[in-house]
Every structure is written in structure tokens, then in C-alpha cells.
XYZ file of C-alpha atoms in Angstrom:
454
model
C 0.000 0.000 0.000
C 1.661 3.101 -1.028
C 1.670 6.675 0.980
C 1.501 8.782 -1.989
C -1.836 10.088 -1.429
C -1.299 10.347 1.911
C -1.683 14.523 3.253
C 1.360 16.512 3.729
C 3.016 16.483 7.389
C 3.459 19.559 8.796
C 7.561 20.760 9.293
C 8.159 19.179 12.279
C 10.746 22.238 13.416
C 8.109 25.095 12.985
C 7.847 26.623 16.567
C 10.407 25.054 17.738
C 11.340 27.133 19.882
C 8.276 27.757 21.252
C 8.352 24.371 22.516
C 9.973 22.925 25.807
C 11.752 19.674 25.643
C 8.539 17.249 26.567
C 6.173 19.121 23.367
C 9.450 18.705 20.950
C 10.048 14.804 22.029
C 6.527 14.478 21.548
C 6.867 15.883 17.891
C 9.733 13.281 17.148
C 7.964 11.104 18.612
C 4.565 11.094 16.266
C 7.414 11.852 13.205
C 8.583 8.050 14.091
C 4.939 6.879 14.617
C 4.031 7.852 10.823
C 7.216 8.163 9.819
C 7.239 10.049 5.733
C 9.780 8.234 4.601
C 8.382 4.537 5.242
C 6.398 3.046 2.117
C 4.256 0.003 3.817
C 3.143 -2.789 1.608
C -0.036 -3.567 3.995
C -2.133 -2.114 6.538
C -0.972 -5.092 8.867
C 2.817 -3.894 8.260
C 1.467 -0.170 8.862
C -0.130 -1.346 12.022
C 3.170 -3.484 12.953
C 5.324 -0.730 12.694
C 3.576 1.832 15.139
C 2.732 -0.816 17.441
C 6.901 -1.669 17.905
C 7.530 1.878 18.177
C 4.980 2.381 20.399
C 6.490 -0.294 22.699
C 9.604 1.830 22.837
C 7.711 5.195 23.601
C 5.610 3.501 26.535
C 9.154 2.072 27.948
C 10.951 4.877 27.763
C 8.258 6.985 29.387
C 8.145 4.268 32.248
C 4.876 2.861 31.397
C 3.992 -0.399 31.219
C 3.213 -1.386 27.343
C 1.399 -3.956 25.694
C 4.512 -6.152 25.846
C 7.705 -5.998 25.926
C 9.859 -4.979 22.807
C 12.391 -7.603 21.899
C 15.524 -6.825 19.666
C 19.210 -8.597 20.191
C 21.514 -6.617 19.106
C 23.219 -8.025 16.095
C 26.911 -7.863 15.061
C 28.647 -10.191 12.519
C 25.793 -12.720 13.220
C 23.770 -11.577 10.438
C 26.758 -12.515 7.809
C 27.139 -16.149 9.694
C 23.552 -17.228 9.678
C 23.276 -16.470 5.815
C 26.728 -18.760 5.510
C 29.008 -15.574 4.592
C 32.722 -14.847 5.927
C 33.030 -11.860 7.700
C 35.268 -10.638 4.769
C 32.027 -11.210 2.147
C 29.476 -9.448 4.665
C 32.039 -6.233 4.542
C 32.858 -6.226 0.840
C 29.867 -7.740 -1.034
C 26.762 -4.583 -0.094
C 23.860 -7.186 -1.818
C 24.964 -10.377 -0.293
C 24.932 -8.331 3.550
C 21.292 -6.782 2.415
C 20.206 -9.863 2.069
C 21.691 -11.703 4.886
C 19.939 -8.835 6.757
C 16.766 -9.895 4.844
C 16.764 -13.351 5.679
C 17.213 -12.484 9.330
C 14.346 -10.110 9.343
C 12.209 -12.893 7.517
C 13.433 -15.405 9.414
C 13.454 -14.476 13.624
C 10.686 -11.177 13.238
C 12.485 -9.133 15.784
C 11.309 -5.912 17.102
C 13.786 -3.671 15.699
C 16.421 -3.162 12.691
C 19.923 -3.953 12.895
C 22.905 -1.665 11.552
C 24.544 -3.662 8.384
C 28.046 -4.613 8.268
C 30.686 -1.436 8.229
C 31.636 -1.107 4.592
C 35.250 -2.391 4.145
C 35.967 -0.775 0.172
C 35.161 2.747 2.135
C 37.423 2.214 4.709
C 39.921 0.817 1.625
C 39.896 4.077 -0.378
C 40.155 6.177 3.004
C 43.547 4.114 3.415
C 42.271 4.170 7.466
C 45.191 2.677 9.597
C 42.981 2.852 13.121
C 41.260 -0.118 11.805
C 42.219 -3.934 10.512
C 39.062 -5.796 9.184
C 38.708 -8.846 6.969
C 41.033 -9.208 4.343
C 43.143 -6.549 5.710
C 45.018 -7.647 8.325
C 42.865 -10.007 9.613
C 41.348 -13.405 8.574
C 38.449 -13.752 6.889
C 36.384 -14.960 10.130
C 37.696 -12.164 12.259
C 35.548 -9.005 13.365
C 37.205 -6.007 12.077
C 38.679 -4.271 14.944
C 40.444 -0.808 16.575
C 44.096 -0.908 16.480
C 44.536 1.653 19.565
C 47.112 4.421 19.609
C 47.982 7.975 21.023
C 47.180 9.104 17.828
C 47.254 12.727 19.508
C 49.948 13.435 21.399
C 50.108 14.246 25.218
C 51.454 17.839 23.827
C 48.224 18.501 22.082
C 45.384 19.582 24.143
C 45.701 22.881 23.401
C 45.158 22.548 20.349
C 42.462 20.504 20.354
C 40.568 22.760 22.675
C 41.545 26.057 20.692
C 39.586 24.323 17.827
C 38.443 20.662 17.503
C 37.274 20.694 14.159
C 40.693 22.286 12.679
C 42.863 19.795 15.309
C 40.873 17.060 13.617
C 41.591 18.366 9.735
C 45.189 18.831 10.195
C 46.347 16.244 12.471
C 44.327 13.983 13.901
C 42.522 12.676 10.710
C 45.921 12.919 8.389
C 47.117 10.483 10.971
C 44.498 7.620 10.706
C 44.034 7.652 6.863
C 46.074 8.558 3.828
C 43.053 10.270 2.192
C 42.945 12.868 4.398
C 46.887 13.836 4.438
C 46.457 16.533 2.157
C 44.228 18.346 4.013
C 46.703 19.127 6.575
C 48.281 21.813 4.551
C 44.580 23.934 3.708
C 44.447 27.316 5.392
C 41.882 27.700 8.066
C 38.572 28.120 6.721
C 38.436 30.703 9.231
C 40.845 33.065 7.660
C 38.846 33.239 4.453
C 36.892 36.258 5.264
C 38.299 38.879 2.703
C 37.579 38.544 -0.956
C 41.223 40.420 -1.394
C 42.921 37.881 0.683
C 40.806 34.298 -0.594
C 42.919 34.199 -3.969
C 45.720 33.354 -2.060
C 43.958 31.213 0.979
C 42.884 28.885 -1.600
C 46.199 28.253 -3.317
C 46.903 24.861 -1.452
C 44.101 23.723 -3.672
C 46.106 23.700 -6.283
C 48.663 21.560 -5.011
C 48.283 18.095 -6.987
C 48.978 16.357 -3.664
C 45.544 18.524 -2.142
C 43.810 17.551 -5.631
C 44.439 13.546 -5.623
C 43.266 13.542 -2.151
C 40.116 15.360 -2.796
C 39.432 12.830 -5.476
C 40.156 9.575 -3.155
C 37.680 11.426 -0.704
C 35.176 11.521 -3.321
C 35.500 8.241 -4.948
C 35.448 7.296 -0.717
C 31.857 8.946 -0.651
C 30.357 7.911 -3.811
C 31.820 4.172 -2.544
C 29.602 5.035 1.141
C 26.921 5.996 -0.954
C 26.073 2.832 -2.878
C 26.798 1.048 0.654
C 24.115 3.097 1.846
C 21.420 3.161 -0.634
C 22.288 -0.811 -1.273
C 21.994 -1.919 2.599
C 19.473 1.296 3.188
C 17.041 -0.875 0.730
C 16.798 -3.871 3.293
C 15.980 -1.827 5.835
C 13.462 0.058 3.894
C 12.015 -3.342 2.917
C 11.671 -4.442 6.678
C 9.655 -1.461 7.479
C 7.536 -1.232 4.715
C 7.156 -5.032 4.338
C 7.140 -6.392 7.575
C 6.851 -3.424 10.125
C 9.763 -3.207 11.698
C 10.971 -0.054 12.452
C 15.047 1.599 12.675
C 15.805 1.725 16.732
C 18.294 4.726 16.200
C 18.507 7.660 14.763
C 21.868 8.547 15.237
C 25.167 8.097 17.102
C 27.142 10.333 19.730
C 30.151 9.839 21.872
C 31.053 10.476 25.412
C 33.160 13.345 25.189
C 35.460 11.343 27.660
C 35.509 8.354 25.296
C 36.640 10.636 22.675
C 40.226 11.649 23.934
C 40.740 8.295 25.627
C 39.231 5.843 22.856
C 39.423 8.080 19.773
C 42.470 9.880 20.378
C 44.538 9.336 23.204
C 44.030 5.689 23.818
C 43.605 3.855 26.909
C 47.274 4.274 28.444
C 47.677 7.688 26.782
C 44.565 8.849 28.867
C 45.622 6.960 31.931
C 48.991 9.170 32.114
C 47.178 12.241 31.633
C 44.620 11.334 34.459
C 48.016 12.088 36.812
C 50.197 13.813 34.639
C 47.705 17.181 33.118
C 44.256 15.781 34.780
C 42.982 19.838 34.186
C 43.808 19.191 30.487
C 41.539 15.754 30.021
C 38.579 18.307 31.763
C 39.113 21.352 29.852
C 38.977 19.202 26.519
C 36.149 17.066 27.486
C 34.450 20.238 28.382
C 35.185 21.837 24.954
C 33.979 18.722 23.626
C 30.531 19.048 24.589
C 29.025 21.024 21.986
C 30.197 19.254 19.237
C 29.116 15.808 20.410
C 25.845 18.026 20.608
C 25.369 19.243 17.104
C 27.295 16.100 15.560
C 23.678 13.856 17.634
C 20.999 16.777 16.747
C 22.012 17.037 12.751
C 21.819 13.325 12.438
C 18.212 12.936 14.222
C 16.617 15.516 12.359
C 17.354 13.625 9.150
C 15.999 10.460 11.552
C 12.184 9.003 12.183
C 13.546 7.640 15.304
C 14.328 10.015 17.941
C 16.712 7.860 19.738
C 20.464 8.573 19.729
C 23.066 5.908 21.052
C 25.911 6.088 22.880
C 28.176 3.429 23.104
C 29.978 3.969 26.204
C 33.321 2.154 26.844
C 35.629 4.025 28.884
C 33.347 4.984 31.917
C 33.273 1.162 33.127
C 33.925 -0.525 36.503
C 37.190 -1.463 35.131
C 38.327 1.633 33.426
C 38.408 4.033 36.577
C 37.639 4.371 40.012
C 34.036 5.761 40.989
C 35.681 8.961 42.508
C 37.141 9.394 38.360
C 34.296 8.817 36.589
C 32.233 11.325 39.030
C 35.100 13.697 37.792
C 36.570 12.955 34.684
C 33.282 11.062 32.413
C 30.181 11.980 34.152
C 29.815 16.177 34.046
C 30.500 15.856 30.267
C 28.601 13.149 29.080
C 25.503 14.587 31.630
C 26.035 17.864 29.454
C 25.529 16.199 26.662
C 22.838 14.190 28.167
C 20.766 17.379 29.105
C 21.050 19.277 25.758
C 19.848 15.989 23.498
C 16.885 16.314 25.763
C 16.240 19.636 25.969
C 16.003 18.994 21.772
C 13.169 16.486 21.988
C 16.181 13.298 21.696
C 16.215 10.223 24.007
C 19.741 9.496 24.840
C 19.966 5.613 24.826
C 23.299 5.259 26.628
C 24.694 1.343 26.097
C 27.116 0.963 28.994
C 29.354 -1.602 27.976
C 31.211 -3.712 30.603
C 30.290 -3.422 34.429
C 28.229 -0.472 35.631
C 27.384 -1.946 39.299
C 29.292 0.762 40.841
C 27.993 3.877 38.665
C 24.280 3.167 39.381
C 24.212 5.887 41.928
C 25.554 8.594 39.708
C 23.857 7.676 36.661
C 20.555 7.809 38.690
C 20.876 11.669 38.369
C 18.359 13.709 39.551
C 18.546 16.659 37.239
C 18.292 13.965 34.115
C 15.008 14.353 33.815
C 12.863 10.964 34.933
C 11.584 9.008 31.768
C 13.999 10.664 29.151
C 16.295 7.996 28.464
C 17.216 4.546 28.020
C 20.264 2.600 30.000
C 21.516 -0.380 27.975
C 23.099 -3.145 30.092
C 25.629 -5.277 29.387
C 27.504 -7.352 32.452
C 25.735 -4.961 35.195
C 23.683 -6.308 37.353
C 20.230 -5.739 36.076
C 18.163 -6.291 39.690
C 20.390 -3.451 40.789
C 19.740 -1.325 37.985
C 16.326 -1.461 38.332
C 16.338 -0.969 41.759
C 17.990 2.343 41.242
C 16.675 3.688 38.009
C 12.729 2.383 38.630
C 10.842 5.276 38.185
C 13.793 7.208 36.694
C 14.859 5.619 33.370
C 14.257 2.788 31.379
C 16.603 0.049 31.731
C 17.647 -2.144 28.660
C 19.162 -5.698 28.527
C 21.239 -8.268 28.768
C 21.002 -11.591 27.663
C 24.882 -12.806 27.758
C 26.244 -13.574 24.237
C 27.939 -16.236 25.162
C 24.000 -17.886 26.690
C 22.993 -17.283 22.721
C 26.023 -18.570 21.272
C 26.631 -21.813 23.748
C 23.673 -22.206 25.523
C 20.355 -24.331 24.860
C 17.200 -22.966 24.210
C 15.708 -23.783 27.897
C 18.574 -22.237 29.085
C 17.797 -18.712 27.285
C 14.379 -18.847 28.019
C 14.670 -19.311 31.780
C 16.934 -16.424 31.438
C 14.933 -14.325 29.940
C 11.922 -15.327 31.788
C 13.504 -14.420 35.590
C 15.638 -11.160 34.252
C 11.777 -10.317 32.898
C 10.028 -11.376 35.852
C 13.171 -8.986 37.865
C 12.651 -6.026 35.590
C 9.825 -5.617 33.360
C 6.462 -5.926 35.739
C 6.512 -2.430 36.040
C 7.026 -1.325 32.701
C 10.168 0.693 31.706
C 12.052 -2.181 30.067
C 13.237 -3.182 26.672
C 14.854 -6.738 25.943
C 18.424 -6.873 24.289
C 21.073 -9.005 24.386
C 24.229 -7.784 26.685
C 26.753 -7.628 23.953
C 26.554 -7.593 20.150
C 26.251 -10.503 18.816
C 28.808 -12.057 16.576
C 27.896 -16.201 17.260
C 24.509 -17.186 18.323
C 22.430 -20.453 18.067
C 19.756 -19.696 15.630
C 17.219 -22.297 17.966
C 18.722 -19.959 21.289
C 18.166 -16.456 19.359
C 14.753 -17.671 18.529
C 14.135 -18.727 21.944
C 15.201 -15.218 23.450
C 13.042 -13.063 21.008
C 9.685 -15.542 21.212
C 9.882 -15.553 25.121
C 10.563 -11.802 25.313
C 7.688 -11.721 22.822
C 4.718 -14.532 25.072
C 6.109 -12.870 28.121
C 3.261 -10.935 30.300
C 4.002 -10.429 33.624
């Protein structure tokens, strides 16, 4: 059944800032509902689709909904279940669409999964930061981070004078050959005078500045038919079968971006003793552009949920008296202004975080604006201190999907349901991406997440 007929939406931004944060969420939230860019094949997929986002709304606003939205979250999985190597799933765009396809057909979860990363992209970019599949790594290995103080300890200041010039001239020069050219362009902030532009734009004729403009844009048109190639399956899932995208966009813990991005992990430890009023003033200056980087990607989004994948705020990163000073005032920041734009911050804590559950249960984060997703923390705990403050997401172990049997998962699910979801507030995931999963112990998780009413 095709929306072509169907009356023009209003611009969701008109009054906008007329609005407070609850009226503006509420406006996402009705975008996502009928979203204008979803063409449904049926008035049972139509139906589908705003009942699964309405499980997420209810949740998120604490209430109890009509059951409990189920969606692992799915890594390299996807590629394995439709019998491709990793390698295939990263370079072949139609055989990962349909892998994703045949998963969607085939276990009916709740929500969308992100498609493998596109390997020829990260080719042309020649990105060192990364091995994958076929480049440096076997064919059956996840691609994966090769961590480095890829700014150095003498840095900051430049980094806080101005982030997005740091990041042209050194930072991404240093992580990908593409981008070396661009270290030598002028500011763009000293092209202000039409007397003086003739001779701020000279670097661009340096053949050096011109090849690397070209391997950027043969980068980008490569991203592109990744995009519009994987971008059909999940077009087909929502107008076919109903299920709707879970994110609309992705933002970083200002934190996590100096010590996973650019400092690394023993780079960052140093500085914690060595310039700790450095790490602060750059996570500080951080803040608004973690901001504007999460707002422009939701308003292209239906969904108004942003995710943050959180890794170096965990029990075993830093001590509790760290994170209260070094990861929590910035990512809280960031926290507060995604709200304030109508956004639901859905924050996936990765690792352990028993011993942040007091801090995270923040009073001035407004109660029913985000999402915690779980990983190894203990979810009766979480509850206990987020009930009535946030909804709490999780965490079927991996390793139960990929080793266990599927009486096993469902008593799992059944007690960490009967623990956390009576009340409302809850949404089912698995802890940790999945990479390796028993197909009969997936199915279990998502159809007793699905029968469950407690």
C-alpha cells in the first residue's frame, strides 16, 4: 500500500522554539509513529510498525506497554547465519542486504539492525585505526580498533583552541592517507576577505591537495552505494514487515573521545596524573560538538533515539571517585542538551556499571527521558535504582545465545523479565553484540521476550 496520497506532514521544526523539551520529544515522537519516509506494503505492516515503536515510547516513558519490545543486538551474526565470511558481509553490499533480509524474515524481531561497516570505504580512506577482513585479519575475524595515542600528550591545546581544525590537520591525516592533504589547507576561518581568498585557496592547487580530494570523493560515492544498497533492506523491513530503525543517530562520550578516539587507553591513563585539568578542559570543549554532531543526524531520523556506546566509563576503566570527575559532568552535558532537543539518549554501557548506578541515577536527568543499555551490570540493581527514573535495557549474555540451549535462554529471559519488566520501563536486548549465536537460542530469546506478560 503506497503513501503517496497520503496529506502533507506539517515541518516538524516550525515553533520550535516555542516548545519545551517534553512538546518537541513528543513531535519526534509522532514523526517516528508515521514516519514520511516509510512506504508500507499492507495495513498489517502499517499497524506493525507503530505498534513496535509504540512499545519503545511507553518504555521509555516508564509505562507499562502492551509487551515488551524484543531486539538482540546483532553484530557479525547476520553474515554467519546467511553462511558468509566476515570478509564477504564487509565487501559484497547485496549479499549483507540480504543476509539482513533473511534475518528479518526469518526471527521477526522488534527492531532493525545496523549492516556490516563497509570495508571498500574504509579501503579508499587508506584508514590505519582499523584492521578488518582481508586486511590484516582473517576472513572470520571481526574487524577491529588498532589503539594508539594518535594525539599526542602535547596537544590539548590545540584541540581545545579548535576541535574541528585539530581534527583536519592532524588527527585525521594520521588515521588515513586520504585525508593527508588536508593538513596543509588554510583555516577556513581566515577566508573572510575577498582580497585575501585568492591566495587562501592556493593549497588547492597543489596536486597532492587535488588527488586527495578525489580519493575522498571516490570514498563517498563508494559510502553511498553502501548506503542506498543496505538502506534498501531496511526500507524493505519497514515497509514489508513493520519493523521499524531503533536509532537515529550516534554520539560519543566526550570522555571516550580523547581516551578511545584519540589518546588511547594508556595515553589517557597518564594524563589522568600527569595534566588531569587538560583531560577536563577538553572534554568540556567537547561538549558542543558531540551536541550538534547527535541533533544534525536525528533531524534527518524518524527515530528520535540517539546511542551512545559507552566504553571508557566502566567498573574497570576508573575508580568511581574518576568517573564522578573525569566522564560523568560531560557526558551529563551532553545528556541534558539531546533532551532539551526532543532526543532520548539511549546510553549502552558496555562492561560493568554496578558501581555507577548511583551517579547515573541523576536527579537533574530528567525521569523518563532515556534509556540505559546493560551489558555485564547487574540488572536487579539497575532497576532498583533507576525504577521510576529511566528505562533500563538488557542483557542476555552472548555467550548464553552462542553456547547455551534454548531452555537455558528462556529461563533467562523469563527471571531477568520477571526482575525487571512488571513495572514497565524495560526493553529486551542481548548484553553484547552478537557475533555467534544459536539460531534455535536467538529464537528462543526473542519468542519468550515476545509470550512474556508479567
Amino acid at each position: 500500500m503506497s503513501d503517496a496520497n497520503a496529506p502533507a506532514q506539517p515541518d516538524m521544526f516550525e515553533g520550535w522554539d516555542r516548545l519545551d523539551w517534553r512538546e518537541r520529544r513528543e513531535r519526534r515522537f509522532q514523526r517516528w509513529l508515521s514516519p514520511p519516509s516509510v512506504q508500507f506494503a499492507s495495513d498489517s505492516a502499517r499497524r506493525g510498525y507503530g505498534e513496535r515503536v509504540q512499545l519503545i515510547i511507553d518504555a521509555v516513558m516508564l509505562r507499562k506497554p502492551a509487551r515488551v519490545a524484543v531486539s538482540p543486538l546483532m553484530g557479525f551474526y547476520v553474515a554467519r547465519y546467511s553462511g558468509l565470511t566476515l570478509k564477504e558481509a564487509m565487501h559484497d553490499y547485496q549479499k549483507s542486504a540480504a543476509a539482513l533480509t533473511k534475518y528479518y524474515d526469518d526471527f521477526l524481531p522488534d527492531f532493525q539492525s545496523m549492516p556490516a561497516s563497509p570495508a571498500k570505504v574504509f579501503d579508499l580512506l587508506g584508514l590505519n585505526f582499523v584492521n578488518w577482513p582481508g586486511h590484516g585479519l582473517a576472513d572470520q575475524t571481526p574487524w577491529q580498533y588498532v589503539e594508539a595515542e594518535y594525539m599526542r600528550a602535547d596537544e590539548y591545546d590545540a584541540l581545545i583552541a579548535d576541535p574541528s581544525d585539530y581534527f583536519r590537520r592532524t588527527f585525521l591525516p594520521r588515521i588515513g592517507a586520504a585525508f593527508r592533504p588536508l593538513a596543509g589547507l588554510d583555516s577556513f576561518a581566515s577566508m573572510m576577505e575577498a582580497s585575501t581568498l585568492p591566495f587562501n585557496i592556493l593549497p588547492f592547487a597543489d596536486p597532492a591537495v587535488l588527488a586527495g580530494v578525489h580519493r575522498l570523493a571516490e570514498a563517498a560515492q563508494e559510502a553511498l552505494v553502501y548506503l542506498m544498497t543496505t538502506g534498501a533492506a531496511g526500507a524493505d523491513a519497514a515497509g514489508r514487515l513493520g519493523i521499524p530503525a531503533l536509532a537515529g543517530g550516534m554520539a560519543k562520550a566526550p570522555y571516550d573521545v580523547l581516551a578511545d578516539t584519540l589518546r588511547g587507553t594508556k595515553g589517557i591513563v597518564m594524563d589522568r596524573f600527569r595534566q588531569p585539568e587538560k583531560i577536563l578542559e577538553a572534554a568540556d570543549r567537547l561538549v558542543r560538538p558531540m551536541l550538534d554532531w547527535a541533533v544534525r543526524q536525528a533531524a534527518m531520523a524518524d527515530s528520535p533515539l540517539v546511542v551512545f556506546v559507552l566504553h571508557k566509563g566502566s567498573d574497570s576503566f576508573m575508580s568511581d571517585a574518576d568517573f564522578r570527575t573525569f566522564y560523568w559532568p560531560t557526558l551529563k552535558a551532553v545528556i541534558r542538551g539531546l533532551i532539551e532537543e526532543g532526543i532520548v539518549p539511549a546510553l549502552f554501557a558496555e562492561g560493568r556499571y554496578n558501581r555507577r548506578l548511583e551517579v547515573i541515577a541523576d536527579e537533574e536527568i530528567p525521569a523518563g527521558s532515556v534509556m540505559w543499555m546493560f551489558d555485564q551490570t547487574d540488572m536487579a540493581a539497575a532497576k532498583r535504582a533507576l525504577r521510576g527514573r529511566a528505562c533500563i535495557a538488557g542483557n542476555v549474555p552472548s555467550s548464553l545465545l552462542a553456547l547455551g540451549t534454548p531452555e537455558a535462554v528462556e529461563k533467562y529471559v523469563t527471571d531477568l523479565l520477571d526482575e525487571c519488566a512488571t513495572d514497565g520501563g524495560f526493553f529486551l536486548q542481548s548484553g553484547a553484540v552478537v557475533d555467534d549465536a544459536r539460531p534455535e537460542a536467538l529464537k528462543a530469546m526473542i519468542e519468550t521476550g515476545r509470550n512474556w506478560r508479567g
